[in-house]
PDB file of C-alpha atoms in Angstrom:
ATOM      1  CA  THR A1274       8.333 -12.503   8.905  1.00 63.00           C
ATOM      2  CA  GLN A1275      10.148  -9.656   7.210  1.00 69.00           C
ATOM      3  CA  LEU A1276       9.532  -6.236   8.734  1.00 86.00           C
ATOM      4  CA  LEU A1277      10.213  -2.709   7.578  1.00 93.00           C
ATOM      5  CA  GLU A1278      10.674  -0.034  10.230  1.00 95.00           C
ATOM      6  CA  GLN A1279      10.096   3.555   9.196  1.00 96.00           C
ATOM      7  CA  SER A1280      11.301   6.594  11.088  1.00 96.00           C
ATOM      8  CA  PRO A1281      10.250   9.054  12.132  1.00 97.00           C
ATOM      9  CA  GLN A1282       6.565   8.216  12.481  1.00 95.00           C
ATOM     10  CA  PHE A1283       5.547  11.866  12.398  1.00 96.00           C
ATOM     11  CA  LEU A1284       7.323  14.937  11.053  1.00 97.00           C
ATOM     12  CA  SER A1285       6.141  18.527  11.056  1.00 97.00           C
ATOM     13  CA  ILE A1286       8.387  21.079   9.383  1.00 97.00           C
ATOM     14  CA  GLN A1287       8.321  24.570   7.926  1.00 97.00           C
ATOM     15  CA  GLU A1288       8.202  25.208   4.202  1.00 97.00           C
ATOM     16  CA  GLY A1289      11.702  25.359   2.751  1.00 97.00           C
ATOM     17  CA  GLU A1290      13.310  22.952   5.220  1.00 97.00           C
ATOM     18  CA  ASN A1291      15.005  19.698   4.244  1.00 97.00           C
ATOM     19  CA  LEU A1292      14.112  16.304   5.697  1.00 97.00           C
ATOM     20  CA  THR A1293      15.043  12.647   5.518  1.00 98.00           C
ATOM     21  CA  VAL A1294      12.813   9.630   6.119  1.00 98.00           C
ATOM     22  CA  TYR A1295      14.312   6.219   6.828  1.00 97.00           C
ATOM     23  CA  CYS A1296      13.168   2.685   6.077  1.00 97.00           C
ATOM     24  CA  ASN A1297      15.146  -0.112   7.738  1.00 95.00           C
ATOM     25  CA  SER A1298      15.030  -3.892   7.891  1.00 93.00           C
ATOM     26  CA  SER A1299      17.184  -6.803   8.961  1.00 91.00           C
ATOM     27  CA  SER A1300      16.104  -8.625   5.805  1.00 90.00           C
ATOM     28  CA  VAL A1301      17.228  -8.301   2.214  1.00 91.00           C
ATOM     29  CA  PHE A1302      14.753  -7.165  -0.394  1.00 91.00           C
ATOM     30  CA  SER A1303      14.991  -7.631  -4.147  1.00 89.00           C
ATOM     31  CA  SER A1304      13.591  -4.139  -4.578  1.00 89.00           C
ATOM     32  CA  LEU A1305      12.083  -1.363  -2.536  1.00 92.00           C
ATOM     33  CA  GLN A1306       9.327   1.074  -3.377  1.00 94.00           C
ATOM     34  CA  TRP A1307       8.261   4.409  -1.962  1.00 96.00           C
ATOM     35  CA  TYR A1308       4.648   5.577  -2.046  1.00 97.00           C
ATOM     36  CA  ARG A1309       2.858   8.741  -1.012  1.00 97.00           C
ATOM     37  CA  GLN A1310      -0.710   8.587   0.242  1.00 96.00           C
ATOM     38  CA  GLU A1311      -3.012  11.551   0.697  1.00 93.00           C
ATOM     39  CA  PRO A1312      -6.145  11.518   2.864  1.00 87.00           C
ATOM     40  CA  GLY A1313      -9.015   9.619   1.285  1.00 84.00           C
ATOM     41  CA  GLU A1314      -6.845   8.182  -1.465  1.00 90.00           C
ATOM     42  CA  GLY A1315      -4.798   5.080  -2.124  1.00 94.00           C
ATOM     43  CA  PRO A1316      -0.984   5.103  -2.129  1.00 95.00           C
ATOM     44  CA  VAL A1317       0.676   6.426  -5.284  1.00 94.00           C
ATOM     45  CA  LEU A1318       3.999   4.925  -6.351  1.00 92.00           C
ATOM     46  CA  LEU A1319       6.862   7.437  -6.365  1.00 95.00           C
ATOM     47  CA  VAL A1320       9.848   5.245  -7.201  1.00 94.00           C
ATOM     48  CA  THR A1321      11.208   1.712  -7.272  1.00 92.00           C
ATOM     49  CA  VAL A1322      14.870   1.035  -6.443  1.00 93.00           C
ATOM     50  CA  VAL A1323      16.343  -2.347  -7.311  1.00 90.00           C
ATOM     51  CA  THR A1324      20.150  -2.163  -7.129  1.00 91.00           C
ATOM     52  CA  GLY A1325      22.153  -1.896  -3.905  1.00 92.00           C
ATOM     53  CA  GLY A1326      23.566   1.627  -3.608  1.00 94.00           C
ATOM     54  CA  GLU A1327      21.183   2.988  -6.227  1.00 95.00           C
ATOM     55  CA  VAL A1328      20.202   6.640  -6.029  1.00 97.00           C
ATOM     56  CA  LYS A1329      17.180   8.024  -7.869  1.00 96.00           C
ATOM     57  CA  LYS A1330      16.026  11.617  -8.055  1.00 97.00           C
ATOM     58  CA  LEU A1331      12.525  12.858  -8.667  1.00 95.00           C
ATOM     59  CA  LYS A1332      12.617  16.660  -8.719  1.00 96.00           C
ATOM     60  CA  ARG A1333      13.249  17.618  -5.057  1.00 97.00           C
ATOM     61  CA  LEU A1334      13.038  14.019  -3.830  1.00 97.00           C
ATOM     62  CA  THR A1335      16.127  11.786  -3.621  1.00 98.00           C
ATOM     63  CA  PHE A1336      15.775   8.066  -2.931  1.00 97.00           C
ATOM     64  CA  GLN A1337      18.621   5.779  -1.943  1.00 97.00           C
ATOM     65  CA  PHE A1338      18.758   1.999  -1.610  1.00 96.00           C
ATOM     66  CA  GLY A1339      21.320   0.684   0.842  1.00 94.00           C
ATOM     67  CA  ASP A1340      24.317  -1.257  -0.433  1.00 93.00           C
ATOM     68  CA  ALA A1341      23.088  -4.430   1.267  1.00 93.00           C
ATOM     69  CA  ARG A1342      19.510  -3.886   0.011  1.00 92.00           C
ATOM     70  CA  LYS A1343      18.168  -3.849   3.582  1.00 93.00           C
ATOM     71  CA  ASP A1344      17.407  -0.168   3.975  1.00 94.00           C
ATOM     72  CA  SER A1345      16.416   2.934   2.090  1.00 96.00           C
ATOM     73  CA  SER A1346      16.042   6.653   2.611  1.00 97.00           C
ATOM     74  CA  LEU A1347      13.968   9.435   1.128  1.00 98.00           C
ATOM     75  CA  HIS A1348      15.351  12.962   1.255  1.00 98.00           C
ATOM     76  CA  ILE A1349      13.226  15.978   0.393  1.00 98.00           C
ATOM     77  CA  THR A1350      14.913  19.288  -0.343  1.00 98.00           C
ATOM     78  CA  ALA A1351      13.118  22.575   0.277  1.00 98.00           C
ATOM     79  CA  ALA A1352       9.848  20.955   1.341  1.00 97.00           C
ATOM     80  CA  GLN A1353       6.604  22.503   0.151  1.00 97.00           C
ATOM     81  CA  PRO A1354       3.050  22.228   1.550  1.00 96.00           C
ATOM     82  CA  GLY A1355       2.193  19.993  -1.425  1.00 95.00           C
ATOM     83  CA  ASP A1356       4.622  17.405  -0.050  1.00 96.00           C
ATOM     84  CA  THR A1357       2.301  16.820   2.899  1.00 96.00           C
ATOM     85  CA  GLY A1358       1.126  13.223   3.144  1.00 97.00           C
ATOM     86  CA  LEU A1359       1.861   9.722   4.387  1.00 97.00           C
ATOM     87  CA  TYR A1360       5.082   8.279   2.950  1.00 98.00           C
ATOM     88  CA  LEU A1361       5.231   4.501   2.811  1.00 97.00           C
ATOM     89  CA  CYS A1362       8.105   2.221   1.944  1.00 96.00           C
ATOM     90  CA  ALA A1363       7.434  -1.300   0.696  1.00 94.00           C
ATOM     91  CA  GLY A1364       9.879  -4.111   0.107  1.00 91.00           C
ATOM     92  CA  ALA A1365       9.617  -6.990  -2.324  1.00 86.00           C
ATOM     93  CA  PRO A1366      11.133 -10.078  -0.646  1.00 81.00           C
ATOM     94  CA  SER A1367      11.597 -12.060  -3.864  1.00 75.00           C
ATOM     95  CA  GLY A1368       9.715 -13.254  -6.906  1.00 67.00           C
ATOM     96  CA  ASN A1369       5.962 -13.017  -6.608  1.00 69.00           C
ATOM     97  CA  THR A1370       5.764 -12.875  -2.823  1.00 78.00           C
ATOM     98  CA  PRO A1371       3.654  -9.982  -1.527  1.00 85.00           C
ATOM     99  CA  LEU A1372       5.099  -6.595  -0.735  1.00 87.00           C
ATOM    100  CA  VAL A1373       5.911  -5.846   2.897  1.00 91.00           C
ATOM    101  CA  PHE A1374       4.940  -2.312   3.936  1.00 94.00           C
ATOM    102  CA  GLY A1375       6.330  -0.067   6.626  1.00 94.00           C
ATOM    103  CA  LYS A1376       3.809   1.756   8.833  1.00 94.00           C
ATOM    104  CA  GLY A1377       4.627   5.060   7.198  1.00 95.00           C
ATOM    105  CA  THR A1378       5.884   8.527   8.018  1.00 97.00           C
ATOM    106  CA  ARG A1379       3.255  11.217   8.251  1.00 96.00           C
ATOM    107  CA  LEU A1380       4.732  14.473   6.968  1.00 97.00           C
ATOM    108  CA  SER A1381       3.193  17.879   7.473  1.00 97.00           C
ATOM    109  CA  VAL A1382       4.767  20.878   5.752  1.00 97.00           C
ATOM    110  CA  ILE A1383       3.572  24.184   7.140  1.00 97.00           C
ATOM    111  CA  ALA A1384       3.550  27.284   4.936  1.00 95.00           C
TER     112      ALA A1384
ATOM    113  CA  LYS B 322      -6.445   4.219 -19.178  1.00 69.00           C
ATOM    114  CA  ALA B 323      -8.832   4.476 -16.276  1.00 79.00           C
ATOM    115  CA  GLY B 324      -7.324   3.751 -12.888  1.00 93.00           C
ATOM    116  CA  VAL B 325      -8.291   1.162 -10.322  1.00 96.00           C
ATOM    117  CA  THR B 326     -11.830   1.713  -9.085  1.00 97.00           C
ATOM    118  CA  GLN B 327     -13.357   0.489  -5.850  1.00 98.00           C
ATOM    119  CA  THR B 328     -16.963   0.444  -4.734  1.00 97.00           C
ATOM    120  CA  PRO B 329     -18.430   1.467  -2.457  1.00 97.00           C
ATOM    121  CA  ARG B 330     -16.146   4.217  -1.155  1.00 96.00           C
ATOM    122  CA  TYR B 331     -17.721   4.260   2.305  1.00 97.00           C
ATOM    123  CA  LEU B 332     -19.672   1.671   4.224  1.00 96.00           C
ATOM    124  CA  ILE B 333     -21.146   1.404   7.704  1.00 98.00           C
ATOM    125  CA  LYS B 334     -22.084  -2.006   9.090  1.00 98.00           C
ATOM    126  CA  THR B 335     -22.867  -3.488  12.481  1.00 97.00           C
ATOM    127  CA  ARG B 336     -21.141  -6.348  14.237  1.00 97.00           C
ATOM    128  CA  GLY B 337     -22.108  -9.767  12.932  1.00 97.00           C
ATOM    129  CA  GLN B 338     -23.065  -8.566   9.489  1.00 98.00           C
ATOM    130  CA  GLN B 339     -21.175  -9.413   6.347  1.00 98.00           C
ATOM    131  CA  VAL B 340     -19.857  -7.126   3.632  1.00 98.00           C
ATOM    132  CA  THR B 341     -18.733  -7.428   0.013  1.00 98.00           C
ATOM    133  CA  LEU B 342     -16.311  -4.951  -1.531  1.00 98.00           C
ATOM    134  CA  SER B 343     -15.611  -4.648  -5.243  1.00 98.00           C
ATOM    135  CA  CYS B 344     -12.511  -3.748  -7.237  1.00 98.00           C
ATOM    136  CA  SER B 345     -12.099  -3.136 -10.968  1.00 98.00           C
ATOM    137  CA  PRO B 346      -8.437  -3.236 -12.019  1.00 97.00           C
ATOM    138  CA  ILE B 347      -6.763  -1.211 -14.737  1.00 95.00           C
ATOM    139  CA  SER B 348      -7.692  -2.596 -18.135  1.00 94.00           C
ATOM    140  CA  GLY B 349      -5.298  -5.394 -19.074  1.00 91.00           C
ATOM    141  CA  HIS B 350      -4.100  -6.024 -15.534  1.00 92.00           C
ATOM    142  CA  ARG B 351      -4.685  -9.590 -14.423  1.00 92.00           C
ATOM    143  CA  SER B 352      -3.338  -9.440 -10.878  1.00 92.00           C
ATOM    144  CA  VAL B 353      -5.408  -7.936  -8.070  1.00 95.00           C
ATOM    145  CA  SER B 354      -4.249  -7.660  -4.467  1.00 95.00           C
ATOM    146  CA  TRP B 355      -6.204  -6.607  -1.407  1.00 97.00           C
ATOM    147  CA  TYR B 356      -4.826  -4.824   1.668  1.00 97.00           C
ATOM    148  CA  GLN B 357      -6.223  -3.689   4.993  1.00 97.00           C
ATOM    149  CA  GLN B 358      -4.940  -0.361   6.304  1.00 96.00           C
ATOM    150  CA  THR B 359      -5.376   0.713   9.932  1.00 94.00           C
ATOM    151  CA  PRO B 360      -3.569   3.417  11.920  1.00 88.00           C
ATOM    152  CA  GLY B 361      -2.085   0.877  14.311  1.00 86.00           C
ATOM    153  CA  GLN B 362      -0.991  -1.871  11.919  1.00 88.00           C
ATOM    154  CA  GLY B 363      -0.424   0.028   8.702  1.00 90.00           C
ATOM    155  CA  LEU B 364      -0.944  -1.732   5.382  1.00 94.00           C
ATOM    156  CA  GLN B 365      -1.377  -5.471   5.726  1.00 95.00           C
ATOM    157  CA  PHE B 366      -1.652  -7.878   2.819  1.00 95.00           C
ATOM    158  CA  LEU B 367      -4.877  -9.885   2.601  1.00 97.00           C
ATOM    159  CA  PHE B 368      -4.618 -11.867  -0.644  1.00 94.00           C
ATOM    160  CA  GLU B 369      -3.703 -11.731  -4.311  1.00 93.00           C
ATOM    161  CA  TYR B 370      -5.618 -13.124  -7.253  1.00 94.00           C
ATOM    162  CA  PHE B 371      -4.248 -13.791 -10.706  1.00 92.00           C
ATOM    163  CA  SER B 372      -6.344 -15.183 -13.545  1.00 90.00           C
ATOM    164  CA  GLU B 373      -9.148 -16.147 -11.135  1.00 93.00           C
ATOM    165  CA  THR B 374      -6.801 -18.100  -8.832  1.00 93.00           C
ATOM    166  CA  GLN B 375      -5.644 -17.075  -5.386  1.00 93.00           C
ATOM    167  CA  ARG B 376      -1.873 -16.846  -5.630  1.00 90.00           C
ATOM    168  CA  ASN B 377      -0.895 -15.502  -2.199  1.00 89.00           C
ATOM    169  CA  LYS B 378      -2.669 -15.187   1.101  1.00 93.00           C
ATOM    170  CA  GLY B 379      -1.863 -13.087   4.132  1.00 93.00           C
ATOM    171  CA  ASN B 380      -2.315 -13.936   7.782  1.00 92.00           C
ATOM    172  CA  PHE B 381      -6.003 -13.135   8.222  1.00 95.00           C
ATOM    173  CA  PRO B 382      -8.798 -15.347   9.574  1.00 96.00           C
ATOM    174  CA  GLY B 383     -11.066 -17.332   7.291  1.00 95.00           C
ATOM    175  CA  ARG B 384     -13.797 -14.688   7.693  1.00 97.00           C
ATOM    176  CA  PHE B 385     -11.905 -12.796   4.990  1.00 98.00           C
ATOM    177  CA  SER B 386     -12.323 -14.264   1.540  1.00 97.00           C
ATOM    178  CA  GLY B 387     -12.112 -13.139  -2.037  1.00 97.00           C
ATOM    179  CA  ARG B 388     -12.577 -14.108  -5.610  1.00 97.00           C
ATOM    180  CA  GLN B 389     -11.715 -12.909  -9.080  1.00 97.00           C
ATOM    181  CA  PHE B 390     -13.865 -13.060 -12.162  1.00 97.00           C
ATOM    182  CA  SER B 391     -12.902 -13.800 -15.763  1.00 95.00           C
ATOM    183  CA  ASN B 392     -12.803 -10.067 -16.541  1.00 94.00           C
ATOM    184  CA  SER B 393     -10.239  -9.635 -13.703  1.00 95.00           C
ATOM    185  CA  ARG B 394     -12.670  -7.758 -11.467  1.00 97.00           C
ATOM    186  CA  SER B 395     -12.355  -8.885  -7.881  1.00 98.00           C
ATOM    187  CA  GLU B 396     -14.494  -8.955  -4.779  1.00 98.00           C
ATOM    188  CA  MET B 397     -13.598  -9.479  -1.165  1.00 98.00           C
ATOM    189  CA  ASN B 398     -16.028 -10.605   1.481  1.00 98.00           C
ATOM    190  CA  VAL B 399     -15.850 -10.289   5.241  1.00 98.00           C
ATOM    191  CA  SER B 400     -18.321 -12.346   7.223  1.00 96.00           C
ATOM    192  CA  THR B 401     -19.352 -11.955  10.860  1.00 97.00           C
ATOM    193  CA  LEU B 402     -17.918  -8.467  11.101  1.00 98.00           C
ATOM    194  CA  GLU B 403     -16.039  -7.420  14.243  1.00 97.00           C
ATOM    195  CA  LEU B 404     -15.306  -3.912  15.505  1.00 97.00           C
ATOM    196  CA  GLY B 405     -11.633  -4.461  14.674  1.00 96.00           C
ATOM    197  CA  ASP B 406     -12.466  -4.905  11.003  1.00 97.00           C
ATOM    198  CA  SER B 407     -13.002  -1.156  10.723  1.00 97.00           C
ATOM    199  CA  ALA B 408     -10.340  -0.049   8.276  1.00 97.00           C
ATOM    200  CA  LEU B 409      -9.534   1.254   4.832  1.00 97.00           C
ATOM    201  CA  TYR B 410      -9.552  -1.649   2.379  1.00 98.00           C
ATOM    202  CA  LEU B 411      -7.313  -1.068  -0.602  1.00 98.00           C
ATOM    203  CA  CYS B 412      -7.173  -2.913  -3.877  1.00 97.00           C
ATOM    204  CA  ALA B 413      -4.156  -2.812  -6.182  1.00 95.00           C
ATOM    205  CA  SER B 414      -3.677  -4.153  -9.677  1.00 94.00           C
ATOM    206  CA  LYS B 415      -0.569  -4.858 -11.662  1.00 90.00           C
ATOM    207  CA  ASP B 416       0.536  -5.791 -15.103  1.00 83.00           C
ATOM    208  CA  GLN B 417       2.243  -9.155 -14.919  1.00 76.00           C
ATOM    209  CA  SER B 418       4.928  -7.957 -17.262  1.00 52.00           C
ATOM    210  CA  SER B 419       6.096  -5.502 -14.575  1.00 52.00           C
ATOM    211  CA  ALA B 420       5.457  -7.641 -11.544  1.00 62.00           C
ATOM    212  CA  GLU B 421       6.634  -5.223  -8.877  1.00 70.00           C
ATOM    213  CA  THR B 422       4.743  -2.128  -9.988  1.00 80.00           C
ATOM    214  CA  GLN B 423       1.204  -2.054  -8.684  1.00 87.00           C
ATOM    215  CA  TYR B 424      -1.420   0.654  -8.783  1.00 91.00           C
ATOM    216  CA  PHE B 425      -3.783   1.292  -5.919  1.00 95.00           C
ATOM    217  CA  GLY B 426      -7.420   2.269  -5.946  1.00 96.00           C
ATOM    218  CA  PRO B 427      -8.837   4.925  -3.597  1.00 96.00           C
ATOM    219  CA  GLY B 428     -10.042   2.331  -1.116  1.00 97.00           C
ATOM    220  CA  THR B 429     -13.274   1.496   0.674  1.00 97.00           C
ATOM    221  CA  ARG B 430     -13.550   2.868   4.189  1.00 97.00           C
ATOM    222  CA  LEU B 431     -15.466   0.393   6.340  1.00 97.00           C
ATOM    223  CA  LEU B 432     -16.810   1.324   9.750  1.00 97.00           C
ATOM    224  CA  VAL B 433     -18.168  -1.453  11.945  1.00 98.00           C
ATOM    225  CA  LEU B 434     -20.414  -0.328  14.811  1.00 97.00           C
TER     226      LEU B 434
END
C-alpha cells in the first residue's frame, strides 16, 4: 500500500511569516495534487504537479514536485489569516487507480 | 456549472441502522468517487463508479456499498451502522478527459450514536 506522510501535522504561525509543508513517500507517483479544505467544506484542488522537479506558483504559494516524483512541498510566503485551513496532498499511483491522500497539515494563521 | 452536491449535509443515526447518502456530480462528469474522512485516518477511498459500473474499490467491509444511476448521480449505503462509521463522507466527480482532476462536494457529516 502506498502511503503519503505529511509534516507537520499542525502549524500555528503569525500573519506575515513564511512556512513550508512537506509530503513524503517511498513510492513513485505519476502526479501529485495539493488541496485545501476549510471547515464544513470539501477539499478544493490548488494544483497538480506531474513532472519530476516541477515548480508551480499560485500567488504566494509555491509547489514543488521532487525529482524522483516521491515527494512534494508547499511553501507559503507572507501567510495571511485567509490561508488558514487543512492542506492535503494526494498522489496518483498510475492510470485510473485511486488517489492516495496524506492525513493533512492543519494550518492556523493568526492576525 | 453547478458544483458537486451532496444530500443530506448532516445526519444522526443509531447503531444498527442503515443510511443512504446521495451525490450529484458536476454536469457532464461520469466518474463519481466516495471517500470517508475521519480525524484519525484522514481521507480514505471507498469506491469509484463510472458509467454505472464500479471501477475501483477501497478496503472497507461489505456493509459499505454504492451504485450509480444512468444520469451519473450516485448513492452510497452503509448498513448495520457502527460507532466508528461516524465521519465526513465526501463525494468527488471528474471529467474522464482529465482523469486526475476531481472536484469534491461539501460532504455529509454522519454521526452514529
